[in-house]
Each structure stands twice: as C-alpha cells, then as structure tokens.
C-alpha cells in the first residue's frame, strides 16, 4: 500500500548495493538535495526499482577502471529537465521527487535504446531483460515518469520521478501492520535463487535482517538439487529471467514436488 516515504531513506537502503558495486571497482556516490519532500509510494516496489537501476549501471561498468555511478535525488515536476532519448510521462506534471542514476559506462546506441522497455530485451548479456519493463510497470502504477538518456561512449542517465506525498497519503503503517513483515519471516528458511551474485548477496542480507535463514544458489538445477536433499524450506525466492531453467519453470517444478514451500517470483 502506498504511504509517505523519505527518499533519503530509500537511497540509504539501496546503498547496500553500493558496497557490492565498489568491490567490482566502481565508484558510487549519492547526492540528496536538502528539503526533498516525502513521496507517495509502496516501499516494497520502489526500493527494488532503485536497486535494479544501480545493478544495471554496475553491470555496464564491469571491467571499466574509472567506472562511476551517481545516485541523486531532488524535487522536480513530471517532465524531464533534460532532452532525453526515450521516456514515458504521466498524464500530468504534478509535484514530484526525481531519482537520477547516472554512470560513465559505454552507453547505449539509438536502436537499442528504442527497445529498452521491451520484455526480455537486454544489453547486459543473456538471461536477463525483465528488469526495465518491470521498472516501467512500477513507475506507471505509481503515477510517475521515467526517462533514459544514453549515447555510445557517453554513459547513461535514468531519471525516475515519483509523486510527492499529499495530506491524504497514509503517513505510517497502522500499528497492527508494524513488524508484520518481520514476524512473517522470523525463524523461516528461505531458498534464494538468482544467477547474479551481487543480487543474491544483497537480497540475502535483507531477508536475514527479517529473521529468516537464507540459502542462496545460482540456478534452477542447483535449486532442485538442494530441495531433493532438503525440502524443509518455507519460501523460495526465484529470479524469473535466469539463463537455462527459467524462474517460471523452476517454480512449476517446486510446486509439483512441494505443496508447502511458498514461491516468490522476482
């Protein structure tokens, strides 16, 4: 459920990926303008948007010795402040908060940029591509805007704008909901399946903080092997677009073998 969220807090949480990116030799900086208002958003949806965009930037910079990502946040309207190559705008230009993820990577050529929101299209190697269409869907659902500007050898800038919280926005979860997410996972066992090691690391840390025990693996075949030896997992968190066995196929196999293991597709 959308509620009022502090943009600086969202960037701080997403900053868990900063450490992963830095270990890959990428410099990551954040810049939050003073006085940025709260946004109206569902944290469980907007947080993965930022993490996805940071991960995409880090992948684009892989092997680049001077790679740099800047994550910034400021007040804006629904219209991008720069001329952009590809964008989706909300019907109006209400007060917004703008998140900008920029990198100095190889950039994207004009033809690929036209396809960036197509399902399963990717410039980051096989087995990926659901990320940007998912980002677009979440942005649309929040009444926001997204713009991507990129040229070969000039890096990429992604600008996501989300509406500012208003007086009728729920400012906090009701008391009965506070801590519910933690109670739901407290003491549970979670199998995390994702072919990207940096995503597995960050997701594992986040789930463990909710009180669960996590075992991570990189493929559907490995996951089935683990479940054949130990089927006492309460939840399987599965990446949809893994190479080889897809997340959908893995989910179907898990459901055939176990009626008690929950499945969350990401």
XYZ file of C-alpha atoms in Angstrom:
266
model
C 0.000 0.000 0.000
C 1.403 3.422 -0.927
C 2.376 5.609 2.002
C 4.651 8.551 2.705
C 8.318 7.589 2.357
C 11.539 9.503 2.917
C 13.544 9.472 -0.371
C 16.842 9.775 1.512
C 15.950 6.629 3.463
C 15.238 4.737 0.238
C 18.624 5.708 -1.168
C 20.290 4.721 2.092
C 18.665 1.266 1.956
C 19.535 0.850 -1.714
C 23.064 1.845 -0.744
C 23.625 -1.756 0.307
C 24.340 -2.295 -3.376
C 26.965 0.464 -3.283
C 29.357 -1.791 -1.401
C 28.851 -4.600 -3.914
C 29.493 -2.197 -6.799
C 32.604 -0.794 -5.134
C 34.014 -4.270 -4.729
C 33.719 -4.545 -8.506
C 35.922 -1.458 -8.821
C 33.069 1.001 -9.405
C 32.933 4.305 -7.537
C 29.443 5.071 -6.229
C 28.347 8.451 -4.857
C 24.979 9.698 -3.628
C 23.660 13.245 -3.601
C 20.338 14.069 -1.911
C 19.242 17.692 -2.208
C 18.194 19.362 1.080
C 14.496 19.604 1.830
C 13.344 16.894 -0.562
C 9.725 16.059 0.390
C 8.346 12.610 1.133
C 6.984 10.584 -1.765
C 3.749 8.578 -2.106
C 4.905 5.049 -2.841
C 4.962 1.408 -1.810
C 8.457 0.800 -0.418
C 8.431 -2.875 -1.362
C 8.082 -1.820 -5.022
C 10.112 1.403 -5.269
C 13.153 0.075 -3.407
C 13.721 -2.725 -5.971
C 13.430 -0.139 -8.761
C 16.420 1.780 -7.404
C 18.358 -1.420 -6.719
C 17.653 -2.672 -10.242
C 18.885 0.546 -11.833
C 22.049 0.594 -9.699
C 22.723 -3.041 -10.608
C 22.262 -2.299 -14.314
C 24.736 0.569 -14.090
C 27.279 -1.560 -12.232
C 26.997 -4.304 -14.852
C 27.529 -1.786 -17.652
C 30.720 -0.598 -15.912
C 32.145 -4.098 -15.400
C 35.854 -4.065 -16.199
C 36.000 -0.280 -16.637
C 38.822 1.063 -14.403
C 37.316 4.535 -13.882
C 33.692 3.419 -13.545
C 31.435 5.753 -11.562
C 27.755 5.764 -10.585
C 25.985 8.790 -9.116
C 22.618 8.337 -7.362
C 20.929 11.689 -6.783
C 17.545 12.902 -5.602
C 15.791 16.273 -5.876
C 12.383 17.910 -6.223
C 11.074 18.165 -9.782
C 7.947 18.054 -11.955
C 6.735 15.165 -14.069
C 8.586 16.405 -17.163
C 12.297 15.521 -17.549
C 14.534 18.556 -17.153
C 16.840 17.421 -19.960
C 16.202 16.380 -23.527
C 16.028 12.594 -23.383
C 16.146 9.824 -25.931
C 13.371 7.649 -24.510
C 10.746 8.339 -21.871
C 7.282 7.651 -20.511
C 5.431 10.542 -18.911
C 2.494 10.513 -16.544
C -0.699 12.286 -17.680
C 0.076 15.395 -15.649
C 3.153 17.127 -14.242
C 2.370 17.267 -10.555
C 4.992 17.864 -7.901
C 7.443 15.002 -7.969
C 10.643 13.741 -6.435
C 13.202 12.741 -9.023
C 15.739 9.935 -8.562
C 18.613 10.042 -11.060
C 21.029 7.155 -11.593
C 23.873 8.091 -13.922
C 27.006 6.253 -14.994
C 30.009 6.895 -17.215
C 29.819 3.496 -18.920
C 29.782 2.566 -22.608
C 26.279 3.900 -23.163
C 23.525 2.504 -25.388
C 23.107 3.054 -29.116
C 19.948 4.636 -30.513
C 18.396 1.433 -31.866
C 18.858 -0.477 -28.618
C 17.539 2.478 -26.638
C 14.234 2.301 -28.537
C 13.782 -1.266 -27.264
C 14.915 -0.766 -23.680
C 11.442 -1.318 -22.189
C 10.657 -4.405 -24.274
C 10.284 -7.620 -22.227
C 13.360 -9.846 -22.441
C 15.393 -7.333 -24.441
C 18.748 -6.682 -22.801
C 22.146 -5.146 -23.432
C 23.714 -6.869 -20.397
C 24.102 -10.435 -21.646
C 21.843 -13.494 -21.926
C 19.215 -14.480 -19.413
C 18.211 -11.006 -18.318
C 15.883 -8.311 -19.582
C 12.775 -8.324 -17.403
C 14.283 -5.547 -15.262
C 13.468 -2.398 -17.240
C 9.916 -3.469 -18.236
C 9.286 -4.225 -14.562
C 10.686 -0.816 -13.598
C 8.388 0.835 -16.153
C 5.361 -1.038 -14.822
C 6.062 0.012 -11.242
C 6.636 3.627 -12.259
C 3.354 3.688 -14.188
C 1.483 2.135 -11.268
C 2.751 4.955 -9.027
C 1.705 7.690 -11.477
C 5.351 8.519 -12.087
C 7.624 9.129 -15.050
C 10.805 7.552 -16.365
C 13.341 8.879 -18.851
C 16.507 7.286 -20.212
C 19.236 9.265 -21.951
C 22.264 7.495 -23.380
C 24.746 7.672 -26.220
C 27.621 5.344 -27.083
C 30.767 6.222 -25.088
C 28.879 8.925 -23.140
C 27.289 6.899 -20.352
C 23.651 6.522 -19.351
C 21.263 8.593 -17.232
C 17.991 7.143 -15.916
C 15.573 9.572 -14.309
C 12.615 8.238 -12.307
C 10.063 10.644 -10.849
C 7.502 9.695 -8.186
C 4.645 11.904 -6.891
C 5.091 13.821 -3.663
C 3.059 12.617 -0.683
C -0.085 14.635 -0.011
C -2.204 15.153 3.075
C -4.381 12.154 2.211
C -1.390 9.807 1.898
C -1.108 7.315 4.749
C 1.831 8.678 6.742
C 2.584 5.431 8.506
C 1.515 1.831 8.600
C -1.221 1.107 11.130
C 0.056 -0.338 14.421
C -1.257 -3.801 13.560
C 0.921 -3.845 10.434
C 4.111 -2.667 12.100
C 6.570 -5.511 12.323
C 4.265 -7.858 10.408
C 6.866 -8.410 7.698
C 9.444 -9.376 10.324
C 7.039 -11.734 12.131
C 6.126 -13.402 8.842
C 9.753 -14.395 8.191
C 11.028 -14.812 11.750
C 12.565 -18.273 12.049
C 11.701 -19.234 8.461
C 14.022 -20.915 5.966
C 14.330 -19.242 2.562
C 15.891 -20.606 -0.634
C 17.113 -17.686 -2.773
C 17.687 -18.464 -6.462
C 19.356 -15.803 -8.626
C 22.187 -16.098 -11.132
C 23.642 -12.680 -10.225
C 25.949 -12.970 -7.172
C 25.633 -9.309 -6.205
C 21.838 -9.559 -6.147
C 21.998 -12.768 -4.096
C 24.282 -11.111 -1.564
C 22.152 -8.020 -1.062
C 18.859 -9.949 -1.031
C 20.271 -12.472 1.455
C 21.331 -9.716 3.842
C 17.911 -8.049 3.632
C 15.992 -11.297 4.220
C 18.275 -12.316 7.100
C 17.569 -8.995 8.821
C 13.911 -10.021 8.827
C 14.833 -13.034 10.938
C 14.976 -15.740 8.268
C 17.744 -18.203 7.439
C 18.787 -17.951 3.785
C 20.482 -20.394 1.447
C 21.420 -18.964 -1.925
C 22.045 -20.693 -5.216
C 22.707 -19.563 -8.785
C 20.481 -21.762 -10.974
C 17.272 -23.703 -11.169
C 19.063 -27.036 -11.480
C 21.104 -26.316 -8.351
C 17.938 -25.313 -6.507
C 16.217 -28.579 -7.412
C 19.268 -30.491 -6.182
C 19.132 -28.680 -2.852
C 15.406 -29.319 -2.499
C 15.862 -33.010 -3.310
C 18.155 -33.309 -0.281
C 16.338 -30.868 2.000
C 12.751 -29.857 1.290
C 12.152 -28.051 4.586
C 12.190 -24.553 3.058
C 9.282 -22.265 3.854
C 9.827 -19.954 0.880
C 11.668 -19.964 -2.451
C 12.561 -16.526 -3.842
C 13.177 -17.074 -7.548
C 14.535 -14.803 -10.303
C 12.239 -15.087 -13.338
C 14.853 -14.493 -16.068
C 17.745 -16.799 -15.183
C 19.635 -18.456 -18.050
C 18.999 -22.159 -18.541
C 16.000 -23.172 -16.470
C 13.792 -20.099 -16.136
C 12.272 -18.996 -12.870
C 8.795 -19.900 -14.125
C 9.907 -23.441 -14.945
C 11.624 -23.774 -11.577
C 8.512 -22.516 -9.783
C 6.419 -25.115 -11.604
C 8.838 -27.900 -10.616
C 8.850 -26.767 -6.984
C 5.055 -26.708 -6.919
C 4.927 -30.247 -8.337
C 7.234 -31.549 -5.586
C 6.079 -29.496 -2.619
C 2.730 -28.061 -1.636
C 4.150 -26.344 1.441
C 7.016 -24.256 0.038
C 5.877 -20.744 -0.838
C 7.179 -19.208 -4.073
C 8.003 -15.550 -4.718
C 8.970 -14.663 -8.299
C 11.182 -11.570 -8.723
